[in-house]
Amino acid sequence: MEEARKHHCMVVVRQSVYVLGGYRENDSWNSSMEILRSVIMYTFSSSEDGNWEECGSLCRPVAKATAAISKTNIFIFSGISLEDPDNVCDIIQCFDTTTNECTVLDCVLPIGQSFNWLHAYGYGDDIYLTNARKIWRFYGESREKDGMYLEELHTFEREGTLAGFVSRAQSLYFLGTMVGDSDCDNSVLTKGIAEFDLCTKEVATLVGKALFLPSACKCHNLVISKNVMDNHRQSTFLW
């Protein structure tokens, strides 16, 4: 890339990698920072090295957003903008990779200020969103569910904040809730591990007992072996 970025979105569509939004690597969060509007693309070629090229722009430049793909569309959820860096955007943008055009959907994300925990996960042609409390299915521009874009599937009735989640095959795994341990100021108590089945839309408790951790934690996907163009991935979760 001609310039490095931070807090951008990156997805793979067909034979190309797309990088959307974010801010310049050397910028800091102050009045002089610049959030990038441009969308750049890298296309793989079996005969020669590919090149980065600018292929479009976002309707609203955002950083720290989350993105997922459905067919040839890239959906960009939430993020923060230069105009109001202290608050989260409640918009959804759609970048069409066949026309390289971006639109803003007529939908308001009901996420409050939990944008740091908002994640999008594509499963087939469906997209699922989750934050610290809820799981939604996103129907995109088809509005398959009674003319709505979002359908709430599950609410975690727990105190504290979910420690994290990872995806594997047809399930999402959620690690506990982070609440302070009254016996130790530096430790964190998490209340088990839950699995959300994307096929049945059911939630099961895999580990019901409390887990004591030495400090705050996050979940990560660990890729064992994957070709960048392979649709199948192997992952696990760590904390």
C-alpha positions in Angstrom: 0.0 0.0 0.0 1.1 3.5 -0.7 0.3 4.6 2.9 -0.1 2.5 6.1 -3.5 2.5 7.9 -4.7 1.6 11.3 -8.2 0.6 12.6 -9.4 -0.2 9.0 -11.6 -3.0 7.7 -10.2 -5.7 5.5 -12.1 -8.5 3.7 -11.6 -10.9 0.8 -14.1 -11.0 -2.1 -13.5 -13.5 -4.9 -9.8 -13.0 -5.9 -9.3 -9.6 -4.2 -8.5 -8.1 -0.8 -10.3 -4.9 0.1 -9.2 -2.4 2.6 -11.8 0.2 3.7 -11.5 3.3 5.9 -9.2 3.6 8.9 -6.8 6.4 9.6 -3.3 7.1 8.6 -0.7 5.2 10.7 1.2 8.3 11.8 -2.0 10.2 12.9 -3.2 10.3 16.5 -6.6 10.9 17.9 -6.7 14.7 17.8 -8.2 17.5 15.7 -5.6 17.1 13.0 -6.1 13.4 12.3 -7.5 12.2 9.0 -9.9 9.3 8.6 -9.5 7.8 5.1 -12.5 7.6 2.8 -10.8 5.6 0.1 -11.3 1.9 -0.6 -8.3 0.1 -2.0 -8.1 -3.3 -3.6 -5.3 -5.9 -4.1 -6.0 -8.6 -6.8 -4.1 -11.9 -6.7 -2.8 -13.3 -10.0 -1.2 -16.7 -10.7 1.1 -15.3 -13.3 2.4 -12.1 -11.8 2.3 -10.1 -8.6 -0.8 -8.0 -8.0 -0.9 -4.3 -7.3 -2.8 -2.1 -4.9 -5.3 0.2 -6.6 -8.0 2.6 -5.4 -11.4 1.4 -6.5 -13.9 3.6 -4.7 -14.7 5.5 -1.5 -17.0 5.2 1.5 -20.0 7.5 1.8 -18.8 8.3 5.3 -15.2 7.8 6.3 -15.0 5.7 9.5 -12.3 4.0 11.6 -12.7 1.2 14.1 -15.7 -0.2 12.1 -16.5 -3.9 11.5 -17.2 -5.5 8.2 -18.5 -8.7 6.6 -19.4 -9.8 3.1 -22.6 -11.2 1.5 -22.1 -12.4 -2.1 -20.3 -9.4 -3.7 -21.3 -6.7 -1.2 -19.2 -5.5 1.7 -21.2 -4.2 4.6 -19.5 -1.8 7.0 -21.1 -1.5 10.4 -20.7 1.5 12.8 -17.3 3.0 13.5 -16.2 6.5 14.5 -15.8 9.6 12.4 -13.7 12.7 12.5 -16.8 14.9 12.9 -17.7 13.2 16.2 -14.8 11.1 17.4 -16.3 10.7 20.9 -19.4 8.9 19.7 -20.1 5.8 17.7 -21.8 6.0 14.3 -25.1 4.1 14.1 -25.0 3.6 10.3 -24.5 0.7 7.9 -22.7 1.3 4.6 -22.7 -1.1 1.6 -19.9 -1.2 -0.9 -20.8 -3.1 -4.1 -17.7 -4.6 -5.5 -19.2 -5.1 -8.9 -19.9 -1.4 -9.4 -17.5 0.0 -6.8 -20.2 2.2 -5.5 -21.1 2.8 -1.8 -24.5 3.5 -0.3 -25.9 4.1 3.2 -28.7 1.8 4.3 -31.9 3.1 5.8 -31.2 1.4 9.1 -30.1 2.6 12.5 -27.9 0.3 14.5 -29.3 -0.2 18.1 -25.9 -0.6 19.7 -25.6 2.4 22.1 -22.0 3.0 23.0 -20.9 -0.6 22.8 -19.1 -0.1 19.5 -15.8 -1.5 20.8 -17.6 -4.8 21.2 -19.5 -4.8 17.9 -18.4 -7.6 15.6 -19.7 -8.9 12.3 -19.4 -12.5 11.1 -20.4 -13.8 7.7 -21.9 -17.3 7.4 -22.9 -18.3 3.9 -24.9 -15.3 2.6 -26.0 -14.3 6.1 -24.3 -11.9 8.4 -24.5 -11.9 12.2 -23.7 -9.0 14.5 -22.9 -9.2 18.2 -21.9 -6.7 20.9 -21.5 -7.1 24.6 -25.1 -8.1 25.2 -27.0 -9.2 22.0 -26.8 -11.2 18.8 -28.6 -10.1 15.7 -29.1 -11.5 12.2 -28.6 -8.9 9.5 -30.8 -9.3 6.4 -29.0 -6.8 4.2 -30.8 -5.0 1.4 -33.2 -7.9 0.8 -35.2 -7.1 4.0 -36.4 -10.7 4.2 -37.8 -10.4 7.8 -40.9 -8.3 7.7 -39.2 -5.4 5.9 -36.5 -5.1 8.6 -32.7 -5.2 8.3 -32.0 -6.6 11.8 -33.6 -9.4 13.8 -32.6 -9.9 17.4 -31.8 -13.5 18.1 -30.5 -13.6 21.6 -29.8 -11.5 24.7 -27.2 -12.5 27.3 -28.9 -11.9 30.7 -25.7 -11.4 32.7 -24.0 -8.8 34.7 -20.7 -7.4 33.4 -19.3 -7.4 29.9 -18.7 -10.4 27.6 -15.0 -11.1 27.5 -15.0 -12.0 23.8 -16.1 -14.3 21.1 -14.7 -16.4 18.2 -16.2 -18.2 15.3 -15.6 -21.8 14.2 -17.5 -23.7 11.5 -21.2 -23.0 12.1 -21.0 -21.7 15.7 -20.0 -18.6 17.6 -18.4 -19.1 21.0 -18.7 -16.6 23.8 -16.3 -16.4 26.8 -18.1 -15.5 30.0 -18.7 -12.1 31.4 -16.0 -10.0 33.0 -16.8 -8.8 36.5 -14.5 -7.9 39.3 -13.6 -10.5 41.9 -14.4 -9.0 45.4 -11.6 -11.1 46.9 -8.8 -9.8 44.6 -8.7 -6.4 42.9 -6.5 -7.6 40.0 -8.5 -10.7 39.0 -11.5 -11.2 36.7 -14.3 -13.7 37.1 -15.9 -15.1 34.0 -19.1 -17.1 34.0 -18.4 -20.0 31.6 -18.5 -20.4 27.9 -21.6 -20.4 25.6 -22.1 -21.6 22.1 -24.5 -20.0 19.6 -25.4 -22.4 16.7 -25.9 -20.5 13.5 -28.1 -23.2 12.0 -30.5 -23.8 14.9 -30.2 -20.3 16.4 -29.9 -22.0 19.9 -27.5 -21.1 22.7 -25.9 -23.8 24.8 -23.7 -23.6 27.8 -20.5 -25.5 27.3 -18.8 -24.5 30.5 -21.1 -23.4 33.4 -18.6 -23.0 36.2 -16.8 -19.7 36.9 -13.3 -19.2 35.5 -10.9 -17.1 37.4 -8.4 -15.2 35.3 -5.4 -13.1 36.5 -6.4 -10.0 34.4 -8.7 -8.8 31.7 -8.8 -11.1 28.7 -9.8 -11.3 25.0 -10.5 -14.1 22.5 -8.5 -14.7 19.4 -8.9 -16.8 16.3 -5.8 -19.0 15.9 -5.3 -20.0 12.2 -3.6 -23.4 12.0 -3.4 -23.6 8.2 -5.1 -21.5 5.6 -4.7 -20.4 2.0 -5.7 -16.8 1.8 -8.2 -17.7 -0.9 -9.5 -20.8 0.9 -13.1 -20.5 2.2 -12.5 -23.0 4.9 -10.6 -22.1 8.1 -9.5 -23.8 11.2 -9.7 -21.9 14.4 -9.7 -22.2 18.1 -10.1 -19.8 21.1 -7.5 -18.7 23.6 -7.6 -16.4 26.6 
